[in-house]
mmCIF file with all atom_site columns, C-alpha atoms in Angstrom:
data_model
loop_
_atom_site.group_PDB
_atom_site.id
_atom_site.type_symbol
_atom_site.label_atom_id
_atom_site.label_alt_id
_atom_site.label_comp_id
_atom_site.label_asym_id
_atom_site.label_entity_id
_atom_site.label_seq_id
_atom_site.pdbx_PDB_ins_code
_atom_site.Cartn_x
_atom_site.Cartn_y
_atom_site.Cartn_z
_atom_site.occupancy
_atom_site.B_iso_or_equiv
_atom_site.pdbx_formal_charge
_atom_site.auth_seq_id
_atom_site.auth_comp_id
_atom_site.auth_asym_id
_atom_site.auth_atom_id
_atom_site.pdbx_PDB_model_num
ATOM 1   C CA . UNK A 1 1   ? 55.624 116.186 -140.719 1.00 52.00 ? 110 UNK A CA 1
ATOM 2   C CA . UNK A 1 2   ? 59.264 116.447 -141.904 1.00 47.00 ? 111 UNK A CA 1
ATOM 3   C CA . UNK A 1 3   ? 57.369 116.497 -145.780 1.00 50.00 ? 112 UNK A CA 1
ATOM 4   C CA . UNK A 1 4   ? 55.456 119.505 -144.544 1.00 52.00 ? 113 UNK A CA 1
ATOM 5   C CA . UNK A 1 5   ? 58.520 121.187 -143.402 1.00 42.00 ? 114 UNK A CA 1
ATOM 6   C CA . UNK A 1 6   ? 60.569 120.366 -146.656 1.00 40.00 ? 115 UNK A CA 1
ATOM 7   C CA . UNK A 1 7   ? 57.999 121.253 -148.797 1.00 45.00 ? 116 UNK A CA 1
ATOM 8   C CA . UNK A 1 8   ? 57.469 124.882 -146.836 1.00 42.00 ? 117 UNK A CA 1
ATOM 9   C CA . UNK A 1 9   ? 60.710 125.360 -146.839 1.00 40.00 ? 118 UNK A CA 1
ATOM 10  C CA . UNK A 1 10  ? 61.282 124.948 -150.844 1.00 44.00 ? 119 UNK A CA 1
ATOM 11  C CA . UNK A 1 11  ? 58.312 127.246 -151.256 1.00 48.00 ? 120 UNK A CA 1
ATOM 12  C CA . UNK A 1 12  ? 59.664 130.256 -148.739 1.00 45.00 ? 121 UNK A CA 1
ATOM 13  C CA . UNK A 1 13  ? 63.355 129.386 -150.652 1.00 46.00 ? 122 UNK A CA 1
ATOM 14  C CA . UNK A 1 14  ? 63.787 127.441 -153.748 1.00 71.00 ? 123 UNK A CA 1
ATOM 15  C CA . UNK A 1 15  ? 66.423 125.302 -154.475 1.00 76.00 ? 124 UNK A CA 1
ATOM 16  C CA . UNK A 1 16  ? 68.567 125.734 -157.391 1.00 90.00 ? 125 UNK A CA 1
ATOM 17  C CA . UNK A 1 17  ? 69.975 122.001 -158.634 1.00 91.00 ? 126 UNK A CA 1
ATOM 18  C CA . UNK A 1 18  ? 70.704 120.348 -161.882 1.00 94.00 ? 127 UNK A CA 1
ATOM 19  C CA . UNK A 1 19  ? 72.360 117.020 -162.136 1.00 96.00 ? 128 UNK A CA 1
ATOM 20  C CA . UNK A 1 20  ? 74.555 115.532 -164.330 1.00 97.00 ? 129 UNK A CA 1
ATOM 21  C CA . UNK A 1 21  ? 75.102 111.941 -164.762 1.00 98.00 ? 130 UNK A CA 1
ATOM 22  C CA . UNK A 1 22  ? 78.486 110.803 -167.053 1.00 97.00 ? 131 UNK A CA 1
ATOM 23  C CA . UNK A 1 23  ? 79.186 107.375 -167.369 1.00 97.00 ? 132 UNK A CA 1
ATOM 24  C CA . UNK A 1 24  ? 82.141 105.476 -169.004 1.00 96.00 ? 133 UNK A CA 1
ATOM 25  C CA . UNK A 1 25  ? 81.066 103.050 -171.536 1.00 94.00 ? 134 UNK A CA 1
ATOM 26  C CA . UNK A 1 26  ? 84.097 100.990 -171.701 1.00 91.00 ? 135 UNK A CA 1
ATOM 27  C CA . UNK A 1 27  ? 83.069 98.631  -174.521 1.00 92.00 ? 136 UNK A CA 1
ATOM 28  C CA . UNK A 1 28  ? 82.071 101.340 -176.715 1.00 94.00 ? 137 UNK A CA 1
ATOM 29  C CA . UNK A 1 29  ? 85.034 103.614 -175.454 1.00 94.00 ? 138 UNK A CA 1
ATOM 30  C CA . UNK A 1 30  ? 82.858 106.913 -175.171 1.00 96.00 ? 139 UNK A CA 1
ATOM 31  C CA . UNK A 1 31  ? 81.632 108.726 -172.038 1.00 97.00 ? 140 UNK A CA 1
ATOM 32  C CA . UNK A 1 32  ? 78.492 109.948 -172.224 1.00 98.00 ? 141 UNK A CA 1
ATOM 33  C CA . UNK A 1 33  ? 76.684 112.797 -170.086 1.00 98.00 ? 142 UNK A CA 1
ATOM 34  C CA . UNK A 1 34  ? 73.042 113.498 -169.432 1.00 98.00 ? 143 UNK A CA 1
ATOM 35  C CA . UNK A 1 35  ? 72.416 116.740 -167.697 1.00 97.00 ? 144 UNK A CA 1
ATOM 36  C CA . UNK A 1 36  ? 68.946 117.455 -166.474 1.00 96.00 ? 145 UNK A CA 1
ATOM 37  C CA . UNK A 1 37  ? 68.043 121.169 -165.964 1.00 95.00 ? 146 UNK A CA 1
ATOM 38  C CA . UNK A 1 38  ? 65.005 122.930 -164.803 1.00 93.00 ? 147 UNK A CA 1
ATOM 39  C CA . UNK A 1 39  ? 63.145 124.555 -167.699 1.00 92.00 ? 148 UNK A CA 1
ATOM 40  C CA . UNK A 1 40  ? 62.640 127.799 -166.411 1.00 91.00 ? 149 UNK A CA 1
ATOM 41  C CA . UNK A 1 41  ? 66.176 128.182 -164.981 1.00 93.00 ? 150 UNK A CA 1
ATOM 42  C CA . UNK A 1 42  ? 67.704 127.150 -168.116 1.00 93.00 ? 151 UNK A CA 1
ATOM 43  C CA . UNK A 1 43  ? 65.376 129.651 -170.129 1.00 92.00 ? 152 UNK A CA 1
ATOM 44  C CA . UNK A 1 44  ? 67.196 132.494 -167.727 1.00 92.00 ? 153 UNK A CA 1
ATOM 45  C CA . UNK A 1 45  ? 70.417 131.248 -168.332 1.00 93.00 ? 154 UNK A CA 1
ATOM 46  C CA . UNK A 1 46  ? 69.866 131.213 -172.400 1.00 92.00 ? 155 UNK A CA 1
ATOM 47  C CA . UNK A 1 47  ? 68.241 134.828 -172.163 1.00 91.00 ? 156 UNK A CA 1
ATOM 48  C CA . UNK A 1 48  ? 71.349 135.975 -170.319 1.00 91.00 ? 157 UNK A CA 1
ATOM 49  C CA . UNK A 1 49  ? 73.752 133.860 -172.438 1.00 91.00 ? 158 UNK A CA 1
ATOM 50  C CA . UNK A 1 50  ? 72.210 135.408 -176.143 1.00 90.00 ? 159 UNK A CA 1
ATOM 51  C CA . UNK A 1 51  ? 71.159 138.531 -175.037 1.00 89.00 ? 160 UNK A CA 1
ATOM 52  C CA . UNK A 1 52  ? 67.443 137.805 -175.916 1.00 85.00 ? 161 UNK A CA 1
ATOM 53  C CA . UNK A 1 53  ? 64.802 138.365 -173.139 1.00 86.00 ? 162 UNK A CA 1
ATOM 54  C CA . UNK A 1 54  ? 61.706 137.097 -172.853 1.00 83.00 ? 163 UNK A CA 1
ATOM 55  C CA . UNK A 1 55  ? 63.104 133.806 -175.190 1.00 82.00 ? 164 UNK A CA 1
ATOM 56  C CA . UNK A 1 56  ? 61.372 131.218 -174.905 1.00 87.00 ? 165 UNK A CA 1
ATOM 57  C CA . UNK A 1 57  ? 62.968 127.708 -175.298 1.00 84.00 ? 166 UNK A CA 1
ATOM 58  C CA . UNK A 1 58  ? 59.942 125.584 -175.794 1.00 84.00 ? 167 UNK A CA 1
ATOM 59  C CA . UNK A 1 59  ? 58.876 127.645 -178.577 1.00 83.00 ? 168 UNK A CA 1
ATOM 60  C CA . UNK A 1 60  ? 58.814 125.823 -181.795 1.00 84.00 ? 169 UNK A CA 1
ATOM 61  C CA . UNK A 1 61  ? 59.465 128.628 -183.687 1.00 87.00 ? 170 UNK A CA 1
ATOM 62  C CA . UNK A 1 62  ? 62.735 129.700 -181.644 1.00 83.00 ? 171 UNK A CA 1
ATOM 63  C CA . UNK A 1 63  ? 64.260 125.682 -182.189 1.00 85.00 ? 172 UNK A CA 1
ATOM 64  C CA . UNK A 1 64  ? 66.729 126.516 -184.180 1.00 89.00 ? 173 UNK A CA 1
ATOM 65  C CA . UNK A 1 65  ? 68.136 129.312 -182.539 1.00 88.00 ? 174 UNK A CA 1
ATOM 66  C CA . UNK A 1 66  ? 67.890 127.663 -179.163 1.00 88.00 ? 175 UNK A CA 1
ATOM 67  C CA . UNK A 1 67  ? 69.208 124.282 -180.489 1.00 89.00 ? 176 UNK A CA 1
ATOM 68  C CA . UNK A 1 68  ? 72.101 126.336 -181.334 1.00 92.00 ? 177 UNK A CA 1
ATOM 69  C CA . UNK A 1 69  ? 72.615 128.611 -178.786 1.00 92.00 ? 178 UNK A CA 1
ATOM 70  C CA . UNK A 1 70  ? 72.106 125.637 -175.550 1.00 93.00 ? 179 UNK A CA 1
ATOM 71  C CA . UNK A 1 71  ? 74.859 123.667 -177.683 1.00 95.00 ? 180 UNK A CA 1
ATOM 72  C CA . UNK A 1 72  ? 77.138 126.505 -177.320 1.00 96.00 ? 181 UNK A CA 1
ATOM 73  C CA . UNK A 1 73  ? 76.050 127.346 -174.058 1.00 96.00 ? 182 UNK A CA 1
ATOM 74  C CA . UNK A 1 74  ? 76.335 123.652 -172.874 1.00 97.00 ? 183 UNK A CA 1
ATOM 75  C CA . UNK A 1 75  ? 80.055 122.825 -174.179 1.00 97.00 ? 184 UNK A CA 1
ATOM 76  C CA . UNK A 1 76  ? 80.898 126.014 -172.707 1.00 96.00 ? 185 UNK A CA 1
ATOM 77  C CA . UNK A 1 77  ? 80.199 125.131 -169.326 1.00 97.00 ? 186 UNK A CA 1
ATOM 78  C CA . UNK A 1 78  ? 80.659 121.422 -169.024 1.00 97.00 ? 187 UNK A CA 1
ATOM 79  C CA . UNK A 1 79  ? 84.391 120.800 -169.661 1.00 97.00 ? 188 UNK A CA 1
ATOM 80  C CA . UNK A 1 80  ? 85.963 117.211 -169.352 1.00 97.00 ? 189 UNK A CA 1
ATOM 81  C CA . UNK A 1 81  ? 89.765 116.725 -168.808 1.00 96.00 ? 190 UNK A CA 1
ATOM 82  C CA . UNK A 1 82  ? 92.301 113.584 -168.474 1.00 93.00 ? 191 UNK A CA 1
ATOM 83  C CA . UNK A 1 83  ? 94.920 113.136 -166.207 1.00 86.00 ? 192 UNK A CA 1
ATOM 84  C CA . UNK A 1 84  ? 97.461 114.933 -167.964 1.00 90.00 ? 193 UNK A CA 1
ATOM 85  C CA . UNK A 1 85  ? 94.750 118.267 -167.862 1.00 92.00 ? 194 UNK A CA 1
ATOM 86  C CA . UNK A 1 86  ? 94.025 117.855 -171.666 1.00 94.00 ? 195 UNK A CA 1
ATOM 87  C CA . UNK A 1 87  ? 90.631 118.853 -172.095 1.00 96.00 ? 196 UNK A CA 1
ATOM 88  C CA . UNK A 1 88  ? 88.422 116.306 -174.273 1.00 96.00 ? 197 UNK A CA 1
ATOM 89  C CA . UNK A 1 89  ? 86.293 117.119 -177.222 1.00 97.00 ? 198 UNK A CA 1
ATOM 90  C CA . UNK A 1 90  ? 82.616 117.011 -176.195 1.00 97.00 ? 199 UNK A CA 1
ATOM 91  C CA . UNK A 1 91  ? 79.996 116.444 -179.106 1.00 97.00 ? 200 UNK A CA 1
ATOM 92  C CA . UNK A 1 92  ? 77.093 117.985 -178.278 1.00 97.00 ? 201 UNK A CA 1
ATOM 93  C CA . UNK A 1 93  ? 73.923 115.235 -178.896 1.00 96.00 ? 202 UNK A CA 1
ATOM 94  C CA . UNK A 1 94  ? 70.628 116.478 -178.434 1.00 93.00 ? 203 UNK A CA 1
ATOM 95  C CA . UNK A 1 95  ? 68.312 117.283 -175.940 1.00 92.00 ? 204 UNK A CA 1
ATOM 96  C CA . UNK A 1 96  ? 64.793 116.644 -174.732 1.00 92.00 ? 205 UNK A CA 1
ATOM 97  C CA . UNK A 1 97  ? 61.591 118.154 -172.877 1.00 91.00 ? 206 UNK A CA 1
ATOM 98  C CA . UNK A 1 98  ? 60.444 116.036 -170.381 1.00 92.00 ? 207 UNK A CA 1
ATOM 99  C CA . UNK A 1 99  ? 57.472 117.721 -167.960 1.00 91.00 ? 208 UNK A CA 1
ATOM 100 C CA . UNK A 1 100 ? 59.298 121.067 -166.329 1.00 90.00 ? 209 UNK A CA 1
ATOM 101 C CA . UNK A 1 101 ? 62.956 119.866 -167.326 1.00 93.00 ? 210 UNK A CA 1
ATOM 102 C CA . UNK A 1 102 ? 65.605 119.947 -169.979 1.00 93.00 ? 211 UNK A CA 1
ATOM 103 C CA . UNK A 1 103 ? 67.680 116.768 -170.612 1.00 96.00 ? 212 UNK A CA 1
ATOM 104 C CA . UNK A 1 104 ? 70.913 117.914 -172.482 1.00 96.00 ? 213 UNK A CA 1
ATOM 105 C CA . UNK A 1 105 ? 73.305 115.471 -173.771 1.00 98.00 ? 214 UNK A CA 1
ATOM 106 C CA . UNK A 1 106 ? 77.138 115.449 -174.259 1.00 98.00 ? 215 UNK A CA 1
ATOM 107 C CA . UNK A 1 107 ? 79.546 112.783 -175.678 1.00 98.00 ? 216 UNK A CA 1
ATOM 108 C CA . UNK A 1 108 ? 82.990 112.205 -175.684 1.00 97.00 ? 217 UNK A CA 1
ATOM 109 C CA . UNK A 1 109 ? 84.148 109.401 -178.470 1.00 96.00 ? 218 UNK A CA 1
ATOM 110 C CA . UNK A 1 110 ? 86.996 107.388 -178.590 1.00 94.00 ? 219 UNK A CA 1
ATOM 111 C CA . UNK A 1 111 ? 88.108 107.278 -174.744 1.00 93.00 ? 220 UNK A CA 1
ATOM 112 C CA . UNK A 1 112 ? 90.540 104.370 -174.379 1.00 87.00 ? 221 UNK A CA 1
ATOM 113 C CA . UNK A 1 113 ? 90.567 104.014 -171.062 1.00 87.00 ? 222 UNK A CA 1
ATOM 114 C CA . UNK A 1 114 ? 90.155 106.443 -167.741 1.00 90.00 ? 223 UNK A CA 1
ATOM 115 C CA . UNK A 1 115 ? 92.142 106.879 -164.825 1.00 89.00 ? 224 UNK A CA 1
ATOM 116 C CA . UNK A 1 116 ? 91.437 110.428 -163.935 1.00 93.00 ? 225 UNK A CA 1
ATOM 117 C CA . UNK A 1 117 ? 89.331 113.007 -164.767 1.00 95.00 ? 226 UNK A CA 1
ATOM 118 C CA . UNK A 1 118 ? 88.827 116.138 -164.097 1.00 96.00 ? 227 UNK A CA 1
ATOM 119 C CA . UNK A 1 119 ? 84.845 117.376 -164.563 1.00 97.00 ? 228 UNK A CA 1
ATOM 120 C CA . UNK A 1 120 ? 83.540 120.907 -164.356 1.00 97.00 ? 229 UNK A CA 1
ATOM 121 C CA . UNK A 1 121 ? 80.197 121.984 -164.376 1.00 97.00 ? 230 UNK A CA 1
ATOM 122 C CA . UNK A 1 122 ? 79.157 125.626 -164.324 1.00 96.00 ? 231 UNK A CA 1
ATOM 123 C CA . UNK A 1 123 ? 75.662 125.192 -165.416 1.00 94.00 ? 232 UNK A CA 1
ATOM 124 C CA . UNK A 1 124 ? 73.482 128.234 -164.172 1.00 93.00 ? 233 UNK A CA 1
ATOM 125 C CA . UNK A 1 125 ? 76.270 129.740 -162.027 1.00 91.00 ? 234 UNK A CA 1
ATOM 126 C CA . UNK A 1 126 ? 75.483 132.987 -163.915 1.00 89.00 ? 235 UNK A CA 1
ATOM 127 C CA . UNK A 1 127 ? 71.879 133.286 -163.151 1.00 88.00 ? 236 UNK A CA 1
ATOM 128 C CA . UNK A 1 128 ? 71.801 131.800 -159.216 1.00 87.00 ? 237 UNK A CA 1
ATOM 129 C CA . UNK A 1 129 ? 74.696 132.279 -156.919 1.00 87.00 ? 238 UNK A CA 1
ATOM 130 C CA . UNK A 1 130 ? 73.598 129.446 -154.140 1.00 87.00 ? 239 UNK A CA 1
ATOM 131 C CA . UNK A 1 131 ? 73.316 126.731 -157.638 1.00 89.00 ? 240 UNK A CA 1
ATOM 132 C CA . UNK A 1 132 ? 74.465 123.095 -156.772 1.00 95.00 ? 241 UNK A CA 1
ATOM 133 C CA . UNK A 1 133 ? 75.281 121.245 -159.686 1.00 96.00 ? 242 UNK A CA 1
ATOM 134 C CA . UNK A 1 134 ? 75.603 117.466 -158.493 1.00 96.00 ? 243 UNK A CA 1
ATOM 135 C CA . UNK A 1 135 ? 77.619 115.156 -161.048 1.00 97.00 ? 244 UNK A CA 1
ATOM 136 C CA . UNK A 1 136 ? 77.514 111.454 -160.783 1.00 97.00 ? 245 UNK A CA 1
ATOM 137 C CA . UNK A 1 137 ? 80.402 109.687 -162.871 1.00 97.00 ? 246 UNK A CA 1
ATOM 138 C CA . UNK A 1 138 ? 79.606 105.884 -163.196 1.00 96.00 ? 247 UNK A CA 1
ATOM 139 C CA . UNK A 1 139 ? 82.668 103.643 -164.443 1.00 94.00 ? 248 UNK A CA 1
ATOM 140 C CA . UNK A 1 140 ? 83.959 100.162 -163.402 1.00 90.00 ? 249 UNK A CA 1
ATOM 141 C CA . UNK A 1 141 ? 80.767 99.215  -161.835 1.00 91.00 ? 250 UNK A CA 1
ATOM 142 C CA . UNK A 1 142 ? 81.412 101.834 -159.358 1.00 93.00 ? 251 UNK A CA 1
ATOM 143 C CA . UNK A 1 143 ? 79.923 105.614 -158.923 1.00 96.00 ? 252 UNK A CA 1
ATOM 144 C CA . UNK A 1 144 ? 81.251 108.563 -157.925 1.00 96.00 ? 253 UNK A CA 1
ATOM 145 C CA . UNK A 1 145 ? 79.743 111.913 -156.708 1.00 97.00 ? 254 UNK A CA 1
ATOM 146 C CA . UNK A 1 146 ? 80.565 115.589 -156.004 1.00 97.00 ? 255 UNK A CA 1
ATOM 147 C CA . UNK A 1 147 ? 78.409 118.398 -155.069 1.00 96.00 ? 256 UNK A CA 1
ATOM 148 C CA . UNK A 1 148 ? 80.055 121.692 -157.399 1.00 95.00 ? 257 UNK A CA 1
ATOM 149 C CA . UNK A 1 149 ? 79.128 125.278 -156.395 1.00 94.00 ? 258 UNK A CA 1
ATOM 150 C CA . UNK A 1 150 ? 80.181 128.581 -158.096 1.00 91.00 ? 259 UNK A CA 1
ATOM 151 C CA . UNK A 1 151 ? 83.544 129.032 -157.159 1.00 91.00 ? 260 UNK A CA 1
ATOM 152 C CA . UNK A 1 152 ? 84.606 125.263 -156.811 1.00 94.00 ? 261 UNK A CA 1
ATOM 153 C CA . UNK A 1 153 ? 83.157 124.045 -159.947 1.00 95.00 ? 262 UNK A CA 1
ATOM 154 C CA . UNK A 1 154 ? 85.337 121.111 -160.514 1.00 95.00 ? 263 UNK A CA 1
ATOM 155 C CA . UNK A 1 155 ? 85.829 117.799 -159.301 1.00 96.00 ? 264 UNK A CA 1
ATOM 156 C CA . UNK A 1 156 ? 88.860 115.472 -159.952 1.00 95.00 ? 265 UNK A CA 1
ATOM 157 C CA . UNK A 1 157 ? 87.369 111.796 -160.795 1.00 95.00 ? 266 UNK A CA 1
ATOM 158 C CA . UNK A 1 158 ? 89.879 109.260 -159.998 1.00 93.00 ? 267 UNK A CA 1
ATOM 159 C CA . UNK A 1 159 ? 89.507 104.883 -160.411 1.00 85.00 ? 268 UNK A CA 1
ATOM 160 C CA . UNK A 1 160 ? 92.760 102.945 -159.718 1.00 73.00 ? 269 UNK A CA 1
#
């Protein structure tokens, strides 16, 4: 019954979520981020972002320009800082189409060590104004999570 009620619910109001999962790989000193975004949220996003409606990002014959673009668009709106609020240089990896979402990936190399960090994720705050962006850091064996809406976009990330 509560299924029926979720599912109804979703239906009469979608739910706009992407999630982000960074983890610390301490023995090869990078952190690395997978973000996995809806398809057709992230195609309104990229429209808005370029200037280009109707684009289509699974369009073969777009790639390049949409390879481009999302890269931009990505290491505009996910920003990693230490401690000290320097912000980290994210290298923008790849992505891939799996059923009706986008995985995006982000890597930060040569990371020493952590102690704090300060994440913010503003993915598709410009095309939904209720959009949860969950983050999940994983480090030390240990994870940690925040739920980041438009207007508190950032979490501060902190092992001891």
């Amino acid at each position: 019954m509560v299924s029926i009620i979720f599912t109804i619910v979703c239906i009469i109001h979608p739910f706009h979520v992407s999630v982000t999962d960074i983890k610390y790989n301490k023995d090869k000193k990078s952190i690395q981020i997978s973000s996995r975004i809806f398809l057709d949220d992230l195609e309104l996003a990229l429209q808005a972002y370029t200037n280009q409606e109707g684009l289509d990002i699974v369009d073969e014959n777009n790639w390049d320009f949409i390879n481009e673009n999302l890269k931009r668009y990505l290491l505009n709106k996910i920003i990693l800082k230490d401690g000290k609020n320097r912000e980290y240089k994210l290298v923008y990896v790849g992505i891939e189409i799996e059923d009706d979402v986008m995985w995006c990936y982000l890597e930060v190399e040569k990371v020493k060590k952590i102690q704090s960090i300060i994440v913010t994720n503003k993915i598709l705050h410009e095309v939904w104004s209720d959009q949860e962006n969950l983050v999940h850091f994983r480090a030390f064996d240990r994870v940690k999570s925040a739920r980041l809406f438009k207007g508190e976009e950032s979490q501060i990330f902190e092992w001891q």
